[in-house]
Short mmCIF file of N, CA and C in Angstrom, two decimals:
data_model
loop_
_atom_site.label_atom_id
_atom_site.label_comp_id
_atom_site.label_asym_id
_atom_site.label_seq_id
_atom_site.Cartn_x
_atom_site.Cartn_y
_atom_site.Cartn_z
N UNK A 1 23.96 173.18 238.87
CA UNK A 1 23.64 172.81 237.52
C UNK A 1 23.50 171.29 237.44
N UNK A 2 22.39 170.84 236.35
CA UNK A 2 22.58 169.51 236.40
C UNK A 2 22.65 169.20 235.34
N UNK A 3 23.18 167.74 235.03
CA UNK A 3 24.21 167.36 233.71
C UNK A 3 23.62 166.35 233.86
N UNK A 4 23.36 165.39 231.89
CA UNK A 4 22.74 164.34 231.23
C UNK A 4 23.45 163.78 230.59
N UNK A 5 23.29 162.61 230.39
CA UNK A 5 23.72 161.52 229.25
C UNK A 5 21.55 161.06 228.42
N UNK A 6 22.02 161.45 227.59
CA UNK A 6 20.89 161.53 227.17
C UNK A 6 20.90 160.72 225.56
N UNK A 7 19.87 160.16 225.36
CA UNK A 7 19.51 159.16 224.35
C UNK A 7 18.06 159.55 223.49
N UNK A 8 17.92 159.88 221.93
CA UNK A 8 17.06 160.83 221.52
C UNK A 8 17.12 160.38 220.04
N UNK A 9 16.17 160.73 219.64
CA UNK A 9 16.33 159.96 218.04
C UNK A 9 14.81 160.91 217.57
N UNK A 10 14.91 160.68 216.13
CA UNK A 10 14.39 161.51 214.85
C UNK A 10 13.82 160.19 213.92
N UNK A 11 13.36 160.89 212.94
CA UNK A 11 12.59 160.16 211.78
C UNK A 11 13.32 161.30 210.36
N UNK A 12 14.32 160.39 209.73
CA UNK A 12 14.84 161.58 208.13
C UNK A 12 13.77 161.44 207.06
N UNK A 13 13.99 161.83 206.56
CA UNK A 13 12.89 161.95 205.09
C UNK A 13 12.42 160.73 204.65
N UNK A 14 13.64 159.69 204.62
CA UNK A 14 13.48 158.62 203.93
C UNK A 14 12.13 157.80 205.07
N UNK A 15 12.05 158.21 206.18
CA UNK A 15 11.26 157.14 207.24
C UNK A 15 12.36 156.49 208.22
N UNK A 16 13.72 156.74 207.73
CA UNK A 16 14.34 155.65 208.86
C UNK A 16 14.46 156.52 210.12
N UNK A 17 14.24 156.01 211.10
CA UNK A 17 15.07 156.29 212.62
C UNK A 17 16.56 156.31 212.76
N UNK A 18 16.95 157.60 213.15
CA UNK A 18 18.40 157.69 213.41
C UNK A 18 18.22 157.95 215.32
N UNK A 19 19.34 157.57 215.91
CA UNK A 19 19.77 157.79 217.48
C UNK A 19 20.83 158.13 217.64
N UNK A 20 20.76 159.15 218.72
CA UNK A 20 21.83 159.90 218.87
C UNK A 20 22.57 159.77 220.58
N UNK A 21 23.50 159.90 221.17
CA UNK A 21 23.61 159.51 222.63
C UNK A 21 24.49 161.32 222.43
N UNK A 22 24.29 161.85 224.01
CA UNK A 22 25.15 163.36 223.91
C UNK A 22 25.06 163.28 225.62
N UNK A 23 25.96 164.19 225.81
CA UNK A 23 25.88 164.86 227.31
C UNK A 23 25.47 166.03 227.05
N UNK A 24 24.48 166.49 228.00
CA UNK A 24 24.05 167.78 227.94
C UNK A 24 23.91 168.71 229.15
N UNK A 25 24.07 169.99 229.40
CA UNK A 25 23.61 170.48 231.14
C UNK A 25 22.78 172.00 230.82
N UNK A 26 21.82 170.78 230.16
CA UNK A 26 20.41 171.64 230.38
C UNK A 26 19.10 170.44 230.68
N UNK A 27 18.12 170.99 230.75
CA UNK A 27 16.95 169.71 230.90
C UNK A 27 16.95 169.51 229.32
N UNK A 28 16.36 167.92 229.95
CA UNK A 28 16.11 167.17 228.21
C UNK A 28 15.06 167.27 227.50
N UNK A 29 14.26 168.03 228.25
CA UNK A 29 13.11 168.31 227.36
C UNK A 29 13.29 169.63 226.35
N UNK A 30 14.04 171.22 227.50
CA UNK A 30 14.50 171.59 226.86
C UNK A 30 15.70 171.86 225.63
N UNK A 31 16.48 170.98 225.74
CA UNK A 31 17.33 170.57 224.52
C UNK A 31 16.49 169.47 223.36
N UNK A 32 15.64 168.69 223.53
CA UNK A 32 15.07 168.11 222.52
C UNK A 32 14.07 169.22 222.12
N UNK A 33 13.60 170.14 222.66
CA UNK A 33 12.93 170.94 221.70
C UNK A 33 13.57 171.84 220.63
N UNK A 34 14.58 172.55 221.72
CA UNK A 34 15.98 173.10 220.62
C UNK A 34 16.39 172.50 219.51
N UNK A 35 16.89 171.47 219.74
CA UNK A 35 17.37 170.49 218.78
C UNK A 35 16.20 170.41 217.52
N UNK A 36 15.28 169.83 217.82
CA UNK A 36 14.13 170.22 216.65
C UNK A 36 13.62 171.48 215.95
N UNK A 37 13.95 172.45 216.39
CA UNK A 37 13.72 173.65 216.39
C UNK A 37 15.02 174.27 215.30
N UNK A 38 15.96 173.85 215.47
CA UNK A 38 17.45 174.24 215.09
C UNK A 38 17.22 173.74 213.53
N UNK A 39 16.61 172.19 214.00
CA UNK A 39 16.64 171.77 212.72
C UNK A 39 15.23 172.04 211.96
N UNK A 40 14.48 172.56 211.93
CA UNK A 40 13.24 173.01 210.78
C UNK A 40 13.61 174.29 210.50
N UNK A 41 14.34 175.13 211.01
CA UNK A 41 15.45 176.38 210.43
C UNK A 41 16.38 176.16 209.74
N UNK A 42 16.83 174.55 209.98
CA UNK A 42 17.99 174.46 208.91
C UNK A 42 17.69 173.45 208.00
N UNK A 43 18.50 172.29 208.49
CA UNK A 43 18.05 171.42 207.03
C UNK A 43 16.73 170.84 206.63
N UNK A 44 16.15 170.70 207.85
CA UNK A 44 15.01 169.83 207.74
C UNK A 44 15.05 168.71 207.14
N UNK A 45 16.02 167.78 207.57
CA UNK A 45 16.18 166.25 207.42
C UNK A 45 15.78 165.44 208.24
N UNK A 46 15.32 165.72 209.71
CA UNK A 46 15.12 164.97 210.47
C UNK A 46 13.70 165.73 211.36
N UNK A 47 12.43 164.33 211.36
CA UNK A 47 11.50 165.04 212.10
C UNK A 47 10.81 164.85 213.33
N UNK A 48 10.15 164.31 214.68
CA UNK A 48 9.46 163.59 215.17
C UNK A 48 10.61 163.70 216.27
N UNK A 49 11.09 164.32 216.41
CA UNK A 49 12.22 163.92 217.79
C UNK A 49 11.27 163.43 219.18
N UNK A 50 12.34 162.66 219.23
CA UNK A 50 11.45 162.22 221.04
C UNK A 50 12.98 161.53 221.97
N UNK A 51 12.74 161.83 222.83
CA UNK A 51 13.94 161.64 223.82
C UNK A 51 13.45 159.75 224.71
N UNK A 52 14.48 159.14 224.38
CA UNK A 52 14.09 157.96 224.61
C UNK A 52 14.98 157.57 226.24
N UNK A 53 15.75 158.26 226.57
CA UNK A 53 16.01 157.83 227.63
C UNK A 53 17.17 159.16 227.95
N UNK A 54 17.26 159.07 229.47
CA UNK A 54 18.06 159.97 230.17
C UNK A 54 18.68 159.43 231.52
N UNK A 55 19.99 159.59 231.72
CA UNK A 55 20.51 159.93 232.80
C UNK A 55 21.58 160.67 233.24
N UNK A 56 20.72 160.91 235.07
CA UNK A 56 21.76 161.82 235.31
C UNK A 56 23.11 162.07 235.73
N UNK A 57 24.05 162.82 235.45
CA UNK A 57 25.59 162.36 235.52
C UNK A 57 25.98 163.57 235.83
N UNK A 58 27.21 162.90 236.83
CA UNK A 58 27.66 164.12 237.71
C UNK A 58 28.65 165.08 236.84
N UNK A 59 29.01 166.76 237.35
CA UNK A 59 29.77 167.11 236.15
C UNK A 59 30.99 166.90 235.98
N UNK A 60 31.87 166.15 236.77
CA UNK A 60 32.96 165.11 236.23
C UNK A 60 32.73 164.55 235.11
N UNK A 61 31.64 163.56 235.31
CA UNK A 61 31.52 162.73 234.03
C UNK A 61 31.26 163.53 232.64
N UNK A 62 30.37 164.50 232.75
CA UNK A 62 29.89 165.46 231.69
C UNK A 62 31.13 166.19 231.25
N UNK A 63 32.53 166.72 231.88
CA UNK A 63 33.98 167.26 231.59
C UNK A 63 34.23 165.98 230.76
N UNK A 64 34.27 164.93 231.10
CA UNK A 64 34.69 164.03 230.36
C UNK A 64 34.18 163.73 229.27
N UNK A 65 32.87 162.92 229.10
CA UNK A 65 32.16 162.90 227.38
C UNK A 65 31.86 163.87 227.11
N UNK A 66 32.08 165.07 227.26
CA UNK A 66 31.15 166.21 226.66
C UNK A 66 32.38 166.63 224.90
N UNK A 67 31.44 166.34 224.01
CA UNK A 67 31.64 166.39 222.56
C UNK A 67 32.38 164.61 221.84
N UNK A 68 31.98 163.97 222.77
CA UNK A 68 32.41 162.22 222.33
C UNK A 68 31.72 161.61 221.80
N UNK A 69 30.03 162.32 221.45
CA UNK A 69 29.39 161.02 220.60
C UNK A 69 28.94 161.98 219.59
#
């Protein structure tokens, strides 16, 4: 399995850019589509997702931040 520290951001209603940092152990393409997907089913506050940066981290590190940001 491979594990991310991953960096990803949206556009809310108002126009501003929000960023988000997460560990994840799936690919980042497939979790930024999820993630967008989750959200036009739910609130639909946030739109335009795009994944701005990634790296990869061993799953030590991912036991460790996983639910910290």
């Amino acid at each position: 399995m491979k594990y991310y520290f991953i960096t990803y951001q949206a556009t809310n209603k108002q126009g501003s850019i929000s960023t988000w940092n997460q560990v994840i152990n799936q690919s980042p393409m497939k979790f930024i589509k999820h993630v967008a997907e989750v959200e036009e089913k739910g609130s639909r506050t946030y739109n335009s997702f795009v994944v701005i940066n990634t790296l990869k981290i061993s799953e030590a590190e991912f036991n460790e931040f996983d639910g910290q940001f």
